[in-house]
Tab-separated table of C-alpha atoms and ligand atoms in Angstrom:
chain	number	residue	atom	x	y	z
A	1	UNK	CA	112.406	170.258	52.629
A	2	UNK	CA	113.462	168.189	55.768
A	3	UNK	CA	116.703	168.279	56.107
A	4	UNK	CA	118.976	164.747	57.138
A	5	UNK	CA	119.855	166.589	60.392
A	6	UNK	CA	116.686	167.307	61.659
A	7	UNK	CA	116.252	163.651	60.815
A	8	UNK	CA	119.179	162.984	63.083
A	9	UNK	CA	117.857	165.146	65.947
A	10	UNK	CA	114.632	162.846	65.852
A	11	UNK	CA	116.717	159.569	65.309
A	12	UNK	CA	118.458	160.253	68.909
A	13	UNK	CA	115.131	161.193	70.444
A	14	UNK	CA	113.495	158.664	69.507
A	15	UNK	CA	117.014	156.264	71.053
A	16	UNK	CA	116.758	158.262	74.138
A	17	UNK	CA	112.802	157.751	74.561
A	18	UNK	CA	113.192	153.688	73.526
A	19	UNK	CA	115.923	153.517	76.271
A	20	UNK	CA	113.593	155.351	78.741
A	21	UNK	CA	110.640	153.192	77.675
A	22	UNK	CA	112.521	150.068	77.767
A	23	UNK	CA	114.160	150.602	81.233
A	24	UNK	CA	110.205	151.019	82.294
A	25	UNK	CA	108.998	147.700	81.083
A	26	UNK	CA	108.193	145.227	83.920
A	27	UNK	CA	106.569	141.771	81.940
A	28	UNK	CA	107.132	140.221	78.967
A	29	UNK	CA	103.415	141.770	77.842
A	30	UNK	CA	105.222	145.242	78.416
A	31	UNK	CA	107.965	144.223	76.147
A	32	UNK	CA	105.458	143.430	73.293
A	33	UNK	CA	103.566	146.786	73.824
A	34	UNK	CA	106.767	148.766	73.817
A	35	UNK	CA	107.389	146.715	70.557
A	36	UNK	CA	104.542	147.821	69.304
A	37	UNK	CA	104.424	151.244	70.246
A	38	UNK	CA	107.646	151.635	68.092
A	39	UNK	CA	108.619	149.069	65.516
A	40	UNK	CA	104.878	148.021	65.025
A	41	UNK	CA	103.208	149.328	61.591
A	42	UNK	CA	102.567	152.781	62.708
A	43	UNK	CA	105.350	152.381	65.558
A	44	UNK	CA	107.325	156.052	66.136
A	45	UNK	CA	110.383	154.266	64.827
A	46	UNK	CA	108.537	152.656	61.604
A	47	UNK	CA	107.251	156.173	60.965
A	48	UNK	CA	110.366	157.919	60.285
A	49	UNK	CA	110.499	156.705	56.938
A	50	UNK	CA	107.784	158.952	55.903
A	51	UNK	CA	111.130	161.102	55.691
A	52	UNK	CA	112.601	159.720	52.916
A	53	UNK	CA	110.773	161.017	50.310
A	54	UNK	CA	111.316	164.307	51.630
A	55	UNK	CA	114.534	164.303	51.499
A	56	UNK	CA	116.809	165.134	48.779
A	57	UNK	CA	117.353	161.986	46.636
A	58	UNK	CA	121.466	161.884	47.716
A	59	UNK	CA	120.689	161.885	51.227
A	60	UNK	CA	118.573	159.263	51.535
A	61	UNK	CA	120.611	155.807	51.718
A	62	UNK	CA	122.420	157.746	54.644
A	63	UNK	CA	118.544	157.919	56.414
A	64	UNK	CA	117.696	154.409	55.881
A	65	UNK	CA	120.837	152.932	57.164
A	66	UNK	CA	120.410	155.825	60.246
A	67	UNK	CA	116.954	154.553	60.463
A	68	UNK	CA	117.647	150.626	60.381
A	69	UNK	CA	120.119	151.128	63.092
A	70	UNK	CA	117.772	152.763	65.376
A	71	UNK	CA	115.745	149.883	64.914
A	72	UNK	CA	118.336	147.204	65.269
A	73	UNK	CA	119.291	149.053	68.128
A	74	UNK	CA	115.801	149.176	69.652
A	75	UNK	CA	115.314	145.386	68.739
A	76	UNK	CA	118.477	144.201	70.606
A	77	UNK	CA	117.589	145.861	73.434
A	78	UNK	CA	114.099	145.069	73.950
A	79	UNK	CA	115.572	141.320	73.694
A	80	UNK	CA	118.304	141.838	76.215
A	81	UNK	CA	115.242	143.183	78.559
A	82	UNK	CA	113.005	140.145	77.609
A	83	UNK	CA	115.828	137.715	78.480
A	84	UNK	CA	116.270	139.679	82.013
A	85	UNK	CA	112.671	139.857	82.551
A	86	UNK	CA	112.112	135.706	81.947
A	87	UNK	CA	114.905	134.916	83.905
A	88	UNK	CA	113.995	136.949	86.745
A	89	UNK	CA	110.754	134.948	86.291
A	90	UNK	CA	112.306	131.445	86.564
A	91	UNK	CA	114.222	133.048	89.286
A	92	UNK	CA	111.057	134.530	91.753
A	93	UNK	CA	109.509	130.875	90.473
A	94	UNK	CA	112.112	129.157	91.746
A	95	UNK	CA	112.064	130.792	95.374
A	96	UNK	CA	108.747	130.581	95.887
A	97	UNK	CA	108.435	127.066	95.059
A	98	UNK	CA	111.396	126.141	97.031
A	99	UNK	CA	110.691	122.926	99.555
A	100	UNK	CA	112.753	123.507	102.833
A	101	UNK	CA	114.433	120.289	103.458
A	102	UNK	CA	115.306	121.209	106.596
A	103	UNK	CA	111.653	120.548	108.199
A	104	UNK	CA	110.582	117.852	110.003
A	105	UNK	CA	108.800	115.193	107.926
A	106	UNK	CA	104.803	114.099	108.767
A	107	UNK	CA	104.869	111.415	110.774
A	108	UNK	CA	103.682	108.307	109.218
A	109	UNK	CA	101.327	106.181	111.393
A	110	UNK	CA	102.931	103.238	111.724
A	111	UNK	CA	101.080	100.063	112.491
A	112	UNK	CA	101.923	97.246	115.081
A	113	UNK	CA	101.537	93.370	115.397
A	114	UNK	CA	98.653	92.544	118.261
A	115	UNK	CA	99.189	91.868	121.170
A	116	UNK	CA	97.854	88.289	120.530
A	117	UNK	CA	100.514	87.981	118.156
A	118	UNK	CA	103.191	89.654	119.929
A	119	UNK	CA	102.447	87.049	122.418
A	120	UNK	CA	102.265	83.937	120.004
A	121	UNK	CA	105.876	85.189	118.757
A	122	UNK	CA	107.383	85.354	122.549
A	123	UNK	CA	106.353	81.969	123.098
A	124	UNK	CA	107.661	80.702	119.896
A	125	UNK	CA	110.745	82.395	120.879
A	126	UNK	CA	111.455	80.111	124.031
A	127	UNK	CA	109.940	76.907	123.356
A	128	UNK	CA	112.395	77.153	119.840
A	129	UNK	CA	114.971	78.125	122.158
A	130	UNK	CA	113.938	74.401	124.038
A	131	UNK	CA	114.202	72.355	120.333
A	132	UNK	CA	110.735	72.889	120.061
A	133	UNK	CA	109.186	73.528	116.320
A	134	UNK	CA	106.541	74.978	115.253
A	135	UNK	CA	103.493	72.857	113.422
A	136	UNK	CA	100.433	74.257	112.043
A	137	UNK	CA	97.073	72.120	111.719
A	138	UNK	CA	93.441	73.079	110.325
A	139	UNK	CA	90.702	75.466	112.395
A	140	UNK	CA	88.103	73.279	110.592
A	141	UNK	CA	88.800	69.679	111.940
A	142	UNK	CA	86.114	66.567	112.020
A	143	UNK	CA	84.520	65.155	115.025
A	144	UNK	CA	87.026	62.444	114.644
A	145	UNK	CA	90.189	64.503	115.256
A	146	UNK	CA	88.636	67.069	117.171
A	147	UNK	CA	87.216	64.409	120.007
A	148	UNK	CA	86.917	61.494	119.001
A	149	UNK	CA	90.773	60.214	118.120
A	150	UNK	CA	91.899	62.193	121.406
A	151	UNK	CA	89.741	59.057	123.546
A	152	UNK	CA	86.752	61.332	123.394
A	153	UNK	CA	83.722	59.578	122.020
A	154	UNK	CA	80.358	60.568	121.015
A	155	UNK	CA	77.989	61.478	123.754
A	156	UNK	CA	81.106	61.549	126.260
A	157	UNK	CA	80.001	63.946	128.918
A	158	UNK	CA	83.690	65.503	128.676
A	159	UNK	CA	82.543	66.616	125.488
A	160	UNK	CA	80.512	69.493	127.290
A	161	UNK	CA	83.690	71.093	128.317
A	162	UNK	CA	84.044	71.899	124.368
A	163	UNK	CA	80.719	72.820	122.830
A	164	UNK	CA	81.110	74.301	119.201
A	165	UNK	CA	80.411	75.372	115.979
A	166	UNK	CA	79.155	72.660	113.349
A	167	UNK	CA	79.614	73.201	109.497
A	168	UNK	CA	77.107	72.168	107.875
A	169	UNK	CA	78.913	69.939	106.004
A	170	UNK	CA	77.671	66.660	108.427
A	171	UNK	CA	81.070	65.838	110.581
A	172	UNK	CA	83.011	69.390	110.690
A	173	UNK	CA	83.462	71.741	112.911
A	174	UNK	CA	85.508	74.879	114.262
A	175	UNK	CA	87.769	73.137	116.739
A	176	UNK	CA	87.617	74.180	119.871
A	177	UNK	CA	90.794	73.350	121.351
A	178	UNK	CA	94.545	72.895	119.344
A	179	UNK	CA	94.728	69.295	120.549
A	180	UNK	CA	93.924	67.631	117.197
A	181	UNK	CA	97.143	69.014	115.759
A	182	UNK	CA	98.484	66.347	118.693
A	183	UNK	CA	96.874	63.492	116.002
A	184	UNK	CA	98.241	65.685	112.972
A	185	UNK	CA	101.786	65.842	113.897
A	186	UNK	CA	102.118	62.378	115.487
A	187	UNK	CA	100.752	60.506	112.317
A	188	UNK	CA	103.075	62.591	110.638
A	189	UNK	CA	106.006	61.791	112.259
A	190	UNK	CA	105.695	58.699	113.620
A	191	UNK	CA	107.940	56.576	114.859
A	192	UNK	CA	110.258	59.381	115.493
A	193	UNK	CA	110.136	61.338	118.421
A	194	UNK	CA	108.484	64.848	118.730
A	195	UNK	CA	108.990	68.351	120.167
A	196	UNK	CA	106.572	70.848	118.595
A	197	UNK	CA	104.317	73.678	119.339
A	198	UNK	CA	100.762	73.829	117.528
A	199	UNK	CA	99.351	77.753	117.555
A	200	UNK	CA	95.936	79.289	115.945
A	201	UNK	CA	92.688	79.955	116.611
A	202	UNK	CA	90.397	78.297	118.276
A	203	UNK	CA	86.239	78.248	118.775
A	204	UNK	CA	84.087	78.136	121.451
A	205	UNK	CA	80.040	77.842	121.010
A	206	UNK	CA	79.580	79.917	124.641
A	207	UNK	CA	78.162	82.978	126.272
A	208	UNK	CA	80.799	85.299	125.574
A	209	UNK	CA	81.477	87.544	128.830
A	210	UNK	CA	84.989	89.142	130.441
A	211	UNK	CA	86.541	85.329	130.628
A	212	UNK	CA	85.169	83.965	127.680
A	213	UNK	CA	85.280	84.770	124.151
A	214	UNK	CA	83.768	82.510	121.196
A	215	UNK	CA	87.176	82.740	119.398
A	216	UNK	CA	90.844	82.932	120.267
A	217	UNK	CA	94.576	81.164	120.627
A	218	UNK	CA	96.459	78.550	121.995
A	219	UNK	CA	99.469	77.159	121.771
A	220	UNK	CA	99.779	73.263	122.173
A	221	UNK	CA	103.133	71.280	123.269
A	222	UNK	CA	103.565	67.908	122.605
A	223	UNK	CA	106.539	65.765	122.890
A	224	UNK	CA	107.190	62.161	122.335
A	225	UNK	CA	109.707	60.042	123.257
A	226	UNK	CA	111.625	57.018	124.887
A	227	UNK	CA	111.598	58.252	128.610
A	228	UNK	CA	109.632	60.926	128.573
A	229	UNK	CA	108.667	61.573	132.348
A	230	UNK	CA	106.213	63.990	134.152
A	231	UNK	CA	109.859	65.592	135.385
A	232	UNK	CA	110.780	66.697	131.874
A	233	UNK	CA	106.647	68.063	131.449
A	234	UNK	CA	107.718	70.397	134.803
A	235	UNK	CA	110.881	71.176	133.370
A	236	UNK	CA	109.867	72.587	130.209
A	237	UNK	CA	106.868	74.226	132.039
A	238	UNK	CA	108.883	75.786	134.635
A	239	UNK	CA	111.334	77.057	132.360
A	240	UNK	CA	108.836	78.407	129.735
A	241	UNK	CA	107.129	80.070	132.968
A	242	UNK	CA	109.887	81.949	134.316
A	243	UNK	CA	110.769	83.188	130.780
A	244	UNK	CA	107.241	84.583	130.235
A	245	UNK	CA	106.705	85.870	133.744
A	246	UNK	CA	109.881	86.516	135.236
A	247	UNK	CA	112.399	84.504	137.281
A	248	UNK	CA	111.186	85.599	140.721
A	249	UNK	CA	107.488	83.608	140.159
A	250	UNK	CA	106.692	80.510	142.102
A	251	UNK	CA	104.202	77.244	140.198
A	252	UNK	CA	102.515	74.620	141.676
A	253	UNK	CA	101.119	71.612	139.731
A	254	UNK	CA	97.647	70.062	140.322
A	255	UNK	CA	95.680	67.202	139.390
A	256	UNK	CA	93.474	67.767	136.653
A	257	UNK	CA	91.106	65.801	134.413
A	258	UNK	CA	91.728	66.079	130.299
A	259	UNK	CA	90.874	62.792	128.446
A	260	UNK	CA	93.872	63.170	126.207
A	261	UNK	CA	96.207	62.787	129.355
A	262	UNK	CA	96.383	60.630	131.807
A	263	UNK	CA	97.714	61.606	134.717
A	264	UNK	CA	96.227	65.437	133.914
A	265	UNK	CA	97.171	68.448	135.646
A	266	UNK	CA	97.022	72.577	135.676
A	267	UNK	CA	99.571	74.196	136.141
A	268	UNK	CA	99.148	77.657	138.727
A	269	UNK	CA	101.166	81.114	139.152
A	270	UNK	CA	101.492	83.006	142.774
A	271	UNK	CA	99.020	86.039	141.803
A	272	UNK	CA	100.733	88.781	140.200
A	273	UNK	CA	98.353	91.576	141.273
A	274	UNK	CA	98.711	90.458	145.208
A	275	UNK	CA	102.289	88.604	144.847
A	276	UNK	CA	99.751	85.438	146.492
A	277	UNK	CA	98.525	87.470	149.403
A	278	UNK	CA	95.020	87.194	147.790
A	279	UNK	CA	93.112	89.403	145.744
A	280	UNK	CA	89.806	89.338	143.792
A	281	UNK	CA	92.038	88.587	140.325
A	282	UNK	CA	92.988	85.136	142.123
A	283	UNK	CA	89.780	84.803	144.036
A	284	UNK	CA	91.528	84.812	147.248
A	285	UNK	CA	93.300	81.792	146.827
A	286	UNK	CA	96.893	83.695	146.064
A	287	UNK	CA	97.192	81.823	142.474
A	288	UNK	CA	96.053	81.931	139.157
A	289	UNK	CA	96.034	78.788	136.803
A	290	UNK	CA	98.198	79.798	133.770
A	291	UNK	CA	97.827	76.294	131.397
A	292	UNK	CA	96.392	72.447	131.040
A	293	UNK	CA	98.636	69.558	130.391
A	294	UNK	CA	99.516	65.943	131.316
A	295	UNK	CA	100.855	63.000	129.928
A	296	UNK	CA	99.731	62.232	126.600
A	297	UNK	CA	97.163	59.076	127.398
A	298	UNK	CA	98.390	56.055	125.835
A	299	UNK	CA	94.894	55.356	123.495
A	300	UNK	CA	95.814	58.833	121.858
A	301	UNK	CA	99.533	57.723	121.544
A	302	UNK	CA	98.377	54.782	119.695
A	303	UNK	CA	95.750	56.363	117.194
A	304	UNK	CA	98.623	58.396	116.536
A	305	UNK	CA	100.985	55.743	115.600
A	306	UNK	CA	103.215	55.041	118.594
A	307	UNK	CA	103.331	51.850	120.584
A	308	UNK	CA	102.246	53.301	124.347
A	309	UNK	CA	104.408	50.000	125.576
A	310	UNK	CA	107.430	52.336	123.980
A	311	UNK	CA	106.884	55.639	123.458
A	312	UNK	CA	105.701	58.450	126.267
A	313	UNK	CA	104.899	62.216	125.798
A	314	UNK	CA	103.377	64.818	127.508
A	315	UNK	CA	101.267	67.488	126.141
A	316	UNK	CA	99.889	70.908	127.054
A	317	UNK	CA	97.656	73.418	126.014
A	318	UNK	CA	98.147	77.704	126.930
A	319	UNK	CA	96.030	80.754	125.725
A	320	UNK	CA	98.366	83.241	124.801
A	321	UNK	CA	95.343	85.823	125.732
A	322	UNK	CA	94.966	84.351	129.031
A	323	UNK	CA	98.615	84.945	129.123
A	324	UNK	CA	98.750	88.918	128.473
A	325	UNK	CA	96.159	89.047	130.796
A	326	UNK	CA	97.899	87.519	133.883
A	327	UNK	CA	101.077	89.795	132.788
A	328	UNK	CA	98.975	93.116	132.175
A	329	UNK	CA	95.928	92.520	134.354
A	330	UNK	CA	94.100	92.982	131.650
A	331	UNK	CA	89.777	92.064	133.449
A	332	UNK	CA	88.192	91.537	129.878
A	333	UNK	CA	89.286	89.138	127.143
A	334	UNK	CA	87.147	90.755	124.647
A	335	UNK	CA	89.110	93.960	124.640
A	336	UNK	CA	91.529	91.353	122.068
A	337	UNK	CA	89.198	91.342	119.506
A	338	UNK	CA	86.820	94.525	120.097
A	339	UNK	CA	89.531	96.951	117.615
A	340	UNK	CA	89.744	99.164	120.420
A	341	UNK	CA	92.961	101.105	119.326
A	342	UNK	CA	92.873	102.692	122.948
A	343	UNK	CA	93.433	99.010	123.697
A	344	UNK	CA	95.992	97.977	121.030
A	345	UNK	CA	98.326	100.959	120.703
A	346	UNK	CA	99.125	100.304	124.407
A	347	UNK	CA	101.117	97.031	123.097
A	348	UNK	CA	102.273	98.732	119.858
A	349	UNK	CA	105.845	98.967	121.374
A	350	UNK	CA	105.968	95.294	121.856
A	351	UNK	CA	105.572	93.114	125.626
A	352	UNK	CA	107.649	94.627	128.594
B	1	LIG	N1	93.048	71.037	125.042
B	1	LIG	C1	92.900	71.429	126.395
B	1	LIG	C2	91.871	72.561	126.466
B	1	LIG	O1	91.391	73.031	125.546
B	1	LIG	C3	94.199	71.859	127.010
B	1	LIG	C4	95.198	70.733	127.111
B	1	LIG	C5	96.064	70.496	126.095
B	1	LIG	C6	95.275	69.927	128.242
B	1	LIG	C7	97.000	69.456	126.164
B	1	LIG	C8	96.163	68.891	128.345
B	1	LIG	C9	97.041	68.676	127.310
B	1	LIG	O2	91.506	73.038	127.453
């Protein structure tokens, strides 16, 4: 006969090993095994009731409750260790995973405006700053407004200054110059008087080399008014000049031929690159001709709705590309449009 205390003796053991076992286990999966290994069906603490009936009969509530307890005990335990064991999971989880917020960011690769329209903005800037506003008009115009209403007519030879692309659509075309926008704005308007600017693109049917391209801007003026004078054109011109180019530069004004103005004149710089000493940029002649203009010829005053016998203007026509390249000697006026970004990113902190 077993007798309850050797039953004790093996109770405590088998406490004493579960501790040992327990303090061992390293993953939940050990947990189970140890779970297993003694509270499973043939588990060492599950066996000890093969006991009982050896026993005497008294004696053997006093087993089962010592038994049960073992097992409770072993059961609370092996929780307590799964509950450490998960955390400390979470835990390692959590440090590895951590994101330092202390290091610097990617940069992000920002874009910029061209330089086309970086220069489009800095002349809106100062003619607005003159009262000027800004007026937009169609790139595909008819021969009418394109030529024809600015005292152009068919078979003019001044129409091979502006050679094109036709639509086929009989009568349109890409215009090659901003002056219809003249005709746009005045039949708008009229009779009031005018100040306004006229951007966008323009087209050109030519050999595209360094100093030509088949595409790119201007930026017309045109203002009309009672008393407009050829002193207020220079004025505006002058001023406009110095804020593009600096306040040192010196202009001169010379007669021109446009049929849109009448008298016509370009307007020249003292050479940049050789301050007018004469260089191959200004062909040895110690300027460079920055813009077109004149005063706006009275037949195009009238097919835009103002009485010539009342009303003057003057009008004149820039290429903001031409532009950047007097600033920046810049030799090639296809590096605007060839998506260089060598090229661009040198303008992507704006004009100096
Ligand atoms: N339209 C002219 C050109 O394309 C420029 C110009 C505009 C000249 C207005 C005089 C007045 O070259």
């Amino acid at each position: 006969m077993v007798q309850i205390e050797e039953l004790k003796q093996k109770v405590a053991a088998l406490a004493e090993e579960g501790r040992a076992r327990l303090k061992e286990v390293a993953s939940p999966e050990d947990c189970e095994a140890a779970r297993v290994a003694f509270l499973g069906r043939k588990g060492k603490i599950t066996e000890l009731v093969k006991f009982l009936p050896h026993l005497p009969p008294e004696e053997r509530p006093e087993a089962g409750r010592l038994i049960n307890s073992l097992k409770e005990q072993f059961q609370a335990e092996l929780d307590r260790r799964l509950r450490e064991l998960k955390a400390q999971e979470i835990e390692k989880k959590l440090q590895e995973e951590a994101v330092d917020v202390t290091l610097p960011g990617r940069p992000v690769a920002l874009g910029g405006l061209h330089p086309s329209t970086q220069a489009l903005r800095e002349i809106y800037r100062i003619f607005l700053g003159m009262g000027f506003q800004v007026f937009e008009s169609p790139e595909i115009e008819t021969d009418e407004y394109n030529f024809q209403l600015l005292n152009i007519p068919p078979d003019h030879p001044a129409r091979d200054m502006w050679s094109t692309f036709y639509l086929t659509e009989p009568g349109l075309l890409l215009r090659t110059h901003t002056s219809p926008g003249q005709i746009h704005v005045m039949r708008r308007f009229a009779p009031q008087p005018i100040r306004a600017i006229l951007p966008g693109k323009c087209y050109r049917y030519e050999q595209v080399t360094a100093r030509a391209e088949m595409m790119f801007h201007q930026v017309e003026g045109l203002a009309i008014g009672r008393n407009i004078t050829m002193a207020d054109l220079k004025g505006v011109l002058v001023e406009f000049a110095h804020q593009m180019f600096g306040e040192g530069r010196r202009f001169r004004f010379r007669a021109s031929y446009f049929p849109f103005t009448e008298p016509s004149l370009e307007m020249d710089m003292d050479c940049i690159i050789c301050g007018g000493r004469g260089c191959r940029v200004c062909k040895h002649t110690g300027w460079v001709e920055i813009l077109g203009a004149g005063m706006v010829h009275p037949v195009v005053l009238r097919n835009g709705g103002y009485d010539p016998r009342e009303f003057t203007g003057f009008a004149f026509g820039m290429g903001p590309e031409r532009i950047l390249m007097l600033k920046y000697n810049i030799d090639d006026i296809r590096l605007f449009f060839a998506n260089d970004l060598r090229f661009l990113e040198q303008f992507s902190g704006g004009l100096r």
